Short mmCIF file of C-alpha atoms and ligand atoms in Angstrom, two decimals:
data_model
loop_
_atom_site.label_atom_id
_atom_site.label_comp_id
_atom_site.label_asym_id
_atom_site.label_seq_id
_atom_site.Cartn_x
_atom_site.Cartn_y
_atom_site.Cartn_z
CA UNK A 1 39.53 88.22 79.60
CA UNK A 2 36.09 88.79 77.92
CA UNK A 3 32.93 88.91 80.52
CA UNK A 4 31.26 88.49 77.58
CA UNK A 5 32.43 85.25 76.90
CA UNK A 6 32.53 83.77 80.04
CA UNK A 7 29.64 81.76 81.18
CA UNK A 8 28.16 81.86 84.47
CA UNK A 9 29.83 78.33 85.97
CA UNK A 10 32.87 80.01 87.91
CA UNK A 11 35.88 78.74 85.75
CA UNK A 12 38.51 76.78 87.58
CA UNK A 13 40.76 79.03 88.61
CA UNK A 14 44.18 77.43 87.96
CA UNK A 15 42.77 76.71 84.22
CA UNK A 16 41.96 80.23 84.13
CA UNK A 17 45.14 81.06 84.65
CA UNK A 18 47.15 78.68 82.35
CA UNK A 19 46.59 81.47 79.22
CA UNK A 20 50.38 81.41 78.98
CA UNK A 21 50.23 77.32 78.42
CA UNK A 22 47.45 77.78 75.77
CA UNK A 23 48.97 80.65 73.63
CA UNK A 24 52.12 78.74 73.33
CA UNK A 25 50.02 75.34 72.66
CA UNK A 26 48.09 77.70 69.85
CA UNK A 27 51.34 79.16 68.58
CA UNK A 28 52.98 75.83 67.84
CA UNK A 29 49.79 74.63 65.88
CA UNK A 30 49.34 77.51 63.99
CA UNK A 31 51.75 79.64 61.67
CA UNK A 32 53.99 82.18 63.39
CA UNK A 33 52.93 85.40 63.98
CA UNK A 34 48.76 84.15 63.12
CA UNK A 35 48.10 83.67 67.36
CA UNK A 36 46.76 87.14 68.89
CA UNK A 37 45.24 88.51 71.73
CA UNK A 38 43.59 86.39 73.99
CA UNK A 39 40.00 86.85 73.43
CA UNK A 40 38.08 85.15 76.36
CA UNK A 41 37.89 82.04 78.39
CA UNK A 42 34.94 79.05 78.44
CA UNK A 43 34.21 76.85 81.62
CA UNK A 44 33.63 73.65 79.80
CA UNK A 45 32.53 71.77 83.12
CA UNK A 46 34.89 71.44 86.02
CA UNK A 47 38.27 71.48 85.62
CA UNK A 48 37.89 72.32 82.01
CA UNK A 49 38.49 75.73 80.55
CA UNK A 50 38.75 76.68 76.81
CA UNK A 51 40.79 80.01 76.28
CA UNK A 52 40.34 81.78 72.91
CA UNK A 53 42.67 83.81 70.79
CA UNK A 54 42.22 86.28 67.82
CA UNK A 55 43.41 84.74 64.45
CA UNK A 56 45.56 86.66 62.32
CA UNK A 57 45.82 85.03 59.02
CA UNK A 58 44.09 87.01 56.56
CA UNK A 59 41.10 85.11 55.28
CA UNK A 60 39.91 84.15 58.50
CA UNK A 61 38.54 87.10 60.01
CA UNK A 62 36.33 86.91 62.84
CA UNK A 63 37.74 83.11 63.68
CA UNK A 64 39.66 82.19 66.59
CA UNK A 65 41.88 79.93 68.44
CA UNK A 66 40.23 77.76 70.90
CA UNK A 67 42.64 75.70 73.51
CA UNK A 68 41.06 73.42 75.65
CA UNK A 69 42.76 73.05 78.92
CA UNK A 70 41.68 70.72 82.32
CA UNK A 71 42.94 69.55 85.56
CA UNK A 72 42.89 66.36 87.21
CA UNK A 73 41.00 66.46 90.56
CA UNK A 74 43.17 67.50 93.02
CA UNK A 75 46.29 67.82 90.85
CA UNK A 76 47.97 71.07 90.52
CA UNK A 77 49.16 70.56 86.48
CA UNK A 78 47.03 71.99 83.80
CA UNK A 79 47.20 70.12 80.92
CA UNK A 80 46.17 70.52 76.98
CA UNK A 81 43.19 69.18 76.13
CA UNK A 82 42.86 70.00 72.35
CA UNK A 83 44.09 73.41 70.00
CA UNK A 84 41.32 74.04 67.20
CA UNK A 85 40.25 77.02 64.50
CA UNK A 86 37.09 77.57 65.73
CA UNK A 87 34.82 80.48 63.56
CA UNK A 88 33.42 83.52 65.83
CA UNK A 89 29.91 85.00 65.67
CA UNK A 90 30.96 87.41 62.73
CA UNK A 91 33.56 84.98 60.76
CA UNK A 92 33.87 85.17 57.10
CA UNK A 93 32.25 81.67 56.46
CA UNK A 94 32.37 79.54 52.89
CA UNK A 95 28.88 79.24 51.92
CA UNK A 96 27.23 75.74 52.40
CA UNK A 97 28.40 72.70 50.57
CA UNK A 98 26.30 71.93 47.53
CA UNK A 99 26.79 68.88 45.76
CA UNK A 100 28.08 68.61 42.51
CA UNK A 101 25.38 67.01 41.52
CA UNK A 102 23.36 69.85 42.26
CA UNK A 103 25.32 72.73 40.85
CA UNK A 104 25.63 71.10 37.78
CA UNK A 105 24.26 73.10 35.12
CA UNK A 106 23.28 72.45 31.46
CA UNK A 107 26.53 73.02 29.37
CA UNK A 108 28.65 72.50 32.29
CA UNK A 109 29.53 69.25 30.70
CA UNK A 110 32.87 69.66 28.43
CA UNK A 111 34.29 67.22 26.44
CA UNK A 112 35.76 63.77 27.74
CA UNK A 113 33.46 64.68 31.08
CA UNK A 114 31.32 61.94 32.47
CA UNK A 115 28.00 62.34 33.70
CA UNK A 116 26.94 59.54 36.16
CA UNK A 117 22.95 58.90 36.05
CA UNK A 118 21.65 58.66 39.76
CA UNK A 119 20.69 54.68 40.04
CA UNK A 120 17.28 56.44 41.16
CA UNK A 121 16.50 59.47 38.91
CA UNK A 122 13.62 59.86 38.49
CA UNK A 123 13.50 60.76 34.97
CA UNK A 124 14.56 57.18 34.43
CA UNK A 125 12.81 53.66 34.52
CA UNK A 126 13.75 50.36 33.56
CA UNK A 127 13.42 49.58 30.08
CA UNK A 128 12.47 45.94 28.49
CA UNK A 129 15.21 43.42 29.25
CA UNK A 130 13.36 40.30 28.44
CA UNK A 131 13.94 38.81 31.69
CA UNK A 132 10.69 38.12 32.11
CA UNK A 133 10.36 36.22 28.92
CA UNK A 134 10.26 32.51 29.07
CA UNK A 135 13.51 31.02 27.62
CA UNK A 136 13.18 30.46 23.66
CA UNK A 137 13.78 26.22 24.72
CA UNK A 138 10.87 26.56 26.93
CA UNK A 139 8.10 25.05 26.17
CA UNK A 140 5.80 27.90 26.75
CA UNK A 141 7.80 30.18 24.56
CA UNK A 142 7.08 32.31 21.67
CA UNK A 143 10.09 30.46 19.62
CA UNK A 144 8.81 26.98 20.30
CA UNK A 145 4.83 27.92 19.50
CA UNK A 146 5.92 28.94 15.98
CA UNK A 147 8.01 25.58 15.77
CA UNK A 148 5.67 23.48 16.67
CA UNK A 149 3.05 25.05 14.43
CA UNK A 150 5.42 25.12 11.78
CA UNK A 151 6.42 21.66 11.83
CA UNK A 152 2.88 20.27 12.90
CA UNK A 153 4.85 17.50 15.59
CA UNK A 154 6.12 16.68 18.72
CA UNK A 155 9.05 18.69 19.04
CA UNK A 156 11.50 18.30 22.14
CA UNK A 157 12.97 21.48 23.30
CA UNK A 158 16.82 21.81 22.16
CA UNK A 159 19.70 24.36 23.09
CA UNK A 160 19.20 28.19 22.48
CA UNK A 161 21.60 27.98 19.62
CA UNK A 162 19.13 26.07 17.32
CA UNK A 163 16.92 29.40 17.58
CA UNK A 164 17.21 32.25 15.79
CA UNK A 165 18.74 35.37 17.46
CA UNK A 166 16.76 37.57 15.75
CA UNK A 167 13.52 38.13 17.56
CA UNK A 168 11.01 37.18 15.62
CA UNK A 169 7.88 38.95 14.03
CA UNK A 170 5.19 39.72 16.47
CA UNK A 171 7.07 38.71 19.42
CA UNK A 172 7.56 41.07 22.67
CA UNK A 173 11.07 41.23 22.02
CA UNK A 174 10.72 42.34 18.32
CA UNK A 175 7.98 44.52 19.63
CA UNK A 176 10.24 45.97 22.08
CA UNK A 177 12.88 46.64 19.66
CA UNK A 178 10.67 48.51 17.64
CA UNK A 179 9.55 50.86 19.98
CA UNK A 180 13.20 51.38 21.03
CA UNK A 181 12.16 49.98 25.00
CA UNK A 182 15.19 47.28 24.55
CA UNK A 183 17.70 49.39 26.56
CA UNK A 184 18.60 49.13 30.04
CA UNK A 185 16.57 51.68 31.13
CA UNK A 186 13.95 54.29 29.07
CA UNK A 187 12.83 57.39 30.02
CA UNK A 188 10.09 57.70 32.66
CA UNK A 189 6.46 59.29 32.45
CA UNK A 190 8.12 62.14 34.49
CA UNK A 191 11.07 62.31 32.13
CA UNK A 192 9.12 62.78 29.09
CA UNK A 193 6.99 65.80 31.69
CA UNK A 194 10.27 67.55 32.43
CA UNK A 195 11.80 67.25 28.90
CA UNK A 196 8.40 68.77 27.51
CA UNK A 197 7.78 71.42 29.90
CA UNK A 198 11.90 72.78 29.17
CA UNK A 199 11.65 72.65 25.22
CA UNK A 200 8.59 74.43 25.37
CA UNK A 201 10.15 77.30 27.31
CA UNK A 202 13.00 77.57 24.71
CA UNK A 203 10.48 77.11 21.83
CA UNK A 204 7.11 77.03 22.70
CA UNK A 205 4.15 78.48 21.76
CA UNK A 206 4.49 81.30 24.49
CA UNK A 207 7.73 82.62 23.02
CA UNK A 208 7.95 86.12 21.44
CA UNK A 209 8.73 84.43 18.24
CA UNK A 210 5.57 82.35 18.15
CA UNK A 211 3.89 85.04 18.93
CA UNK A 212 4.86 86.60 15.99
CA UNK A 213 4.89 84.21 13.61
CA UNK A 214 2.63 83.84 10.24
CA UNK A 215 1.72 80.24 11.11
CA UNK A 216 2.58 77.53 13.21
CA UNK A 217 5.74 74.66 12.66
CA UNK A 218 3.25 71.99 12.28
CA UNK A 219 2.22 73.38 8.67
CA UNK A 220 5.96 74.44 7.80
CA UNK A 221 7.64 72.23 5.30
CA UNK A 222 10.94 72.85 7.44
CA UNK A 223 10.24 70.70 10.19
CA UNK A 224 11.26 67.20 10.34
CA UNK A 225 8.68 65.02 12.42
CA UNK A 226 10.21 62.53 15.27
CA UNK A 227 8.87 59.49 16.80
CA UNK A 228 7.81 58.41 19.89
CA UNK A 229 5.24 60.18 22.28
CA UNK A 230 7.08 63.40 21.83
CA UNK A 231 6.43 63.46 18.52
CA UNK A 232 2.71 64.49 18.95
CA UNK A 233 3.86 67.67 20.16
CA UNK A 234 7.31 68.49 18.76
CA UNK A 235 9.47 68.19 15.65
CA UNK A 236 12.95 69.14 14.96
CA UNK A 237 13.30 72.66 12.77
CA UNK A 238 15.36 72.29 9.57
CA UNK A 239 15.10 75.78 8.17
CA UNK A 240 19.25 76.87 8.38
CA UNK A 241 17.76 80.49 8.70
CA UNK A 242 15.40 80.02 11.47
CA UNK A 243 16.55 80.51 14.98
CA UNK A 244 15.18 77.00 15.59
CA UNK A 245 17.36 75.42 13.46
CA UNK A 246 18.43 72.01 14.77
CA UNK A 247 16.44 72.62 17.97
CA UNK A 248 13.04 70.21 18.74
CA UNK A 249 10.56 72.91 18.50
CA UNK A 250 6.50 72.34 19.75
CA UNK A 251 4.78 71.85 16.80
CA UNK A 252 3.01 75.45 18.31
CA UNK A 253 6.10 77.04 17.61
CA UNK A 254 6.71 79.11 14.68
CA UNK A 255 8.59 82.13 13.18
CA UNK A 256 9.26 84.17 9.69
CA UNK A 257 11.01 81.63 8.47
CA UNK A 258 8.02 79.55 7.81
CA UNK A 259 8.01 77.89 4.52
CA UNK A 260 4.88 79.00 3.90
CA UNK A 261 4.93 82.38 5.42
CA UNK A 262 6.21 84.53 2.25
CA UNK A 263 6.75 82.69 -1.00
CA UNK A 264 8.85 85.00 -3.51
CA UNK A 265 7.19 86.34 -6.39
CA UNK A 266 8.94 84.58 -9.39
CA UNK A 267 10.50 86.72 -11.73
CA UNK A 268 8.46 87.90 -15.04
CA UNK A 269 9.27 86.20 -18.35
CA UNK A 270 9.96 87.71 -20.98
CA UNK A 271 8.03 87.17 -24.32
CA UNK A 272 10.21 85.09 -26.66
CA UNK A 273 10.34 88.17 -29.99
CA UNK A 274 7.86 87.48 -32.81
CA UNK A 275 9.26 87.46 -36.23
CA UNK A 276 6.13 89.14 -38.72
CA UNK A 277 6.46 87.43 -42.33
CA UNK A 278 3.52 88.80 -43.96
CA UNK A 279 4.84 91.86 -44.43
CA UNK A 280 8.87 93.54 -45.68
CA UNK A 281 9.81 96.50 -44.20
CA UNK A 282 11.55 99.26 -46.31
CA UNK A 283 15.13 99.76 -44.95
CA UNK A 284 17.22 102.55 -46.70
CA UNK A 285 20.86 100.99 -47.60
CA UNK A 286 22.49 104.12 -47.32
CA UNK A 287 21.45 107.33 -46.04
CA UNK A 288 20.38 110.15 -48.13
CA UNK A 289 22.99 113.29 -49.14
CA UNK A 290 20.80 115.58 -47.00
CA UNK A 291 20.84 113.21 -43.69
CA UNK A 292 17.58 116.28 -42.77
CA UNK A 293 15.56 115.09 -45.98
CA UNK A 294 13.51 111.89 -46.86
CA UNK A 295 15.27 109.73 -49.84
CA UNK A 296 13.74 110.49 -52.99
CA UNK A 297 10.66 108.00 -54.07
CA UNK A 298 12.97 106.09 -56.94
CA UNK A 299 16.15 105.79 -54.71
CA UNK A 300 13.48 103.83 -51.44
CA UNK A 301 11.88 102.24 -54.56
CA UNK A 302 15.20 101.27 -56.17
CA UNK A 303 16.98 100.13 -52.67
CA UNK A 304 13.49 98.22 -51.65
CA UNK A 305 14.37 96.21 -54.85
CA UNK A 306 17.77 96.09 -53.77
CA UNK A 307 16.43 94.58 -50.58
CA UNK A 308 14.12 92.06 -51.79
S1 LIG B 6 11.30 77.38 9.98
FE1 LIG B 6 10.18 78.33 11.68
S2 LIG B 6 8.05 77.66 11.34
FE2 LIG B 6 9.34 76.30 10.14
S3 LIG B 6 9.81 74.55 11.46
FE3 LIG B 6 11.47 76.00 11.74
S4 LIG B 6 10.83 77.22 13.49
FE4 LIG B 6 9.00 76.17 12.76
#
């Protein structure tokens, strides 16, 4: 028995003594051989006494088995209250849950996966539905305004059907559909923040490689301009050779691959040969006997005739 781990409430004593009871109550919940030695006793109140064993099984150091014995007032049976794993002071402890959709992180997600969006992220809010559009038969709708205009008379409103489908010019919906808020739900003010803030830390103007660059992406013929907010601060890199390439990149961004930044001399042309027709050129036929001596004056005059 453990001082240590006895508090200061006197423990009943015929609880104290059932260790016997509680070892084989441990033994037959746990794996033989895992119970060891008894390792303290707990008053729990009166009548109530938990009795601890060492564990044994490898991986649990520092736990131990807690059984929870009690007596009935005035009854002379101990009985078996509960048998639990209970960790010690020093056990070997799995660190705290986390969940998964916390230690998620970007390119955990294989193929096939599924990501569920939180119904509240914040990077999230809801797009244009129409919902809040008067129906195209009502009489206050964009649909019947141009009809009646159209038609200069008293028009009574008529099924859906009878409307186009295709929202028309000028309306919210074709308005909407133009600036791609028709979805279910578009990204947030703080969306378009946190999106911002991360590709400028993969290809910002702070990088090494902007730093080092010859001029910025926004003068580069490379990069490929996208719409939307966004777009007044990023592009997407096209340049196969830059480091960038395929990645949205801050229109502060640059590196050597900038279409601008070395343009290769072109290589010299050469000057097409010029053909001189004013004057004829003596060419010997044959060379002289003496290859070391100049061809007599009537044999250059004689082949010159020859020639011409
Ligand atoms: S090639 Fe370099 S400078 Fe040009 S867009 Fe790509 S990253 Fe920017």
């Amino acid at each position: 028995m453990s001082a240590a781990t006895t508090r200061s409430r006197t423990p009943d004593r015929l609880c104290a003594e059932a260790v016997d009871l509680a070892r084989a109550v441990a033994e037959e919940v746990a794996a033989p051989g895992i119970v060891g030695e008894h390792d303290g006793m707990v008053s729990e109140g009166d009548r109530v006494v938990t009795h601890y064993f060492a564990c044994k099984e490898m991986g649990y150091r520092g736990w131990r088995w807690a059984v929870t014995v009690a007596r009935a007032s005035r009854a002379k049976i101990v009985t078996v209250d509960e048998a639990v794993l209970l960790p010690g002071s020093d056990a070997l402890l799995a660190p705290e849950w986390v969940p998964w959709s916390e230690r998620l992180r970007p390119g955990d997600m294989g193929p096939g996966d599924l990501l569920p969006t939180d119904a509240e992220d914040l990077r999230l809010e809801p797009g244009w539905t129409g919902e809040d559009e008067p129906p195209p038969n009502s009489a206050v709708s964009h649909e019947m305004a141009d009809l009646v205009e159209a038609e200069d008379a008293e028009v009574t409103a008529g099924p859906p059907a009878e409307l186009s489908a295709v929202p028309a010019r000028g309306t919210i919906s074709a308005v909407a559909e133009e600036l791609g808020l028709s979805r279910a739900r578009v990204l947030s003010r703080y969306g378009l923040h946190v999106a911002a803030d991360r590709w400028e830390d993969g290809y910002g103007p702070k990088t090494a490689m902007a730093q080092a660059a010859p001029a910025p992406c926004v003068s580069c013929g490379f990069l490929a301009r996208i719409g939307g907010s966004l777009g007044q601060a990023f592009g997407v890199c096209a340049n196969e050779f830059s480091p960038a390439d395929g990645h949205v990149v801050s229109l502060a961004y640059g590196c050597g691959g900038h279409s601008e930044a070395a343009v290769m001399p072109k290589p010299p042309r050469v000057a097409p040969p010029v053909i001189d027709e004013t004057r004829v050129d003596p060419f010997p036929l044959r060379p002289a006997a003496d290859s070391g001596s100049v061809p007599a004056a009537e044999d250059q005059d004689s082949a010159e005739l020859g020639h011409s």
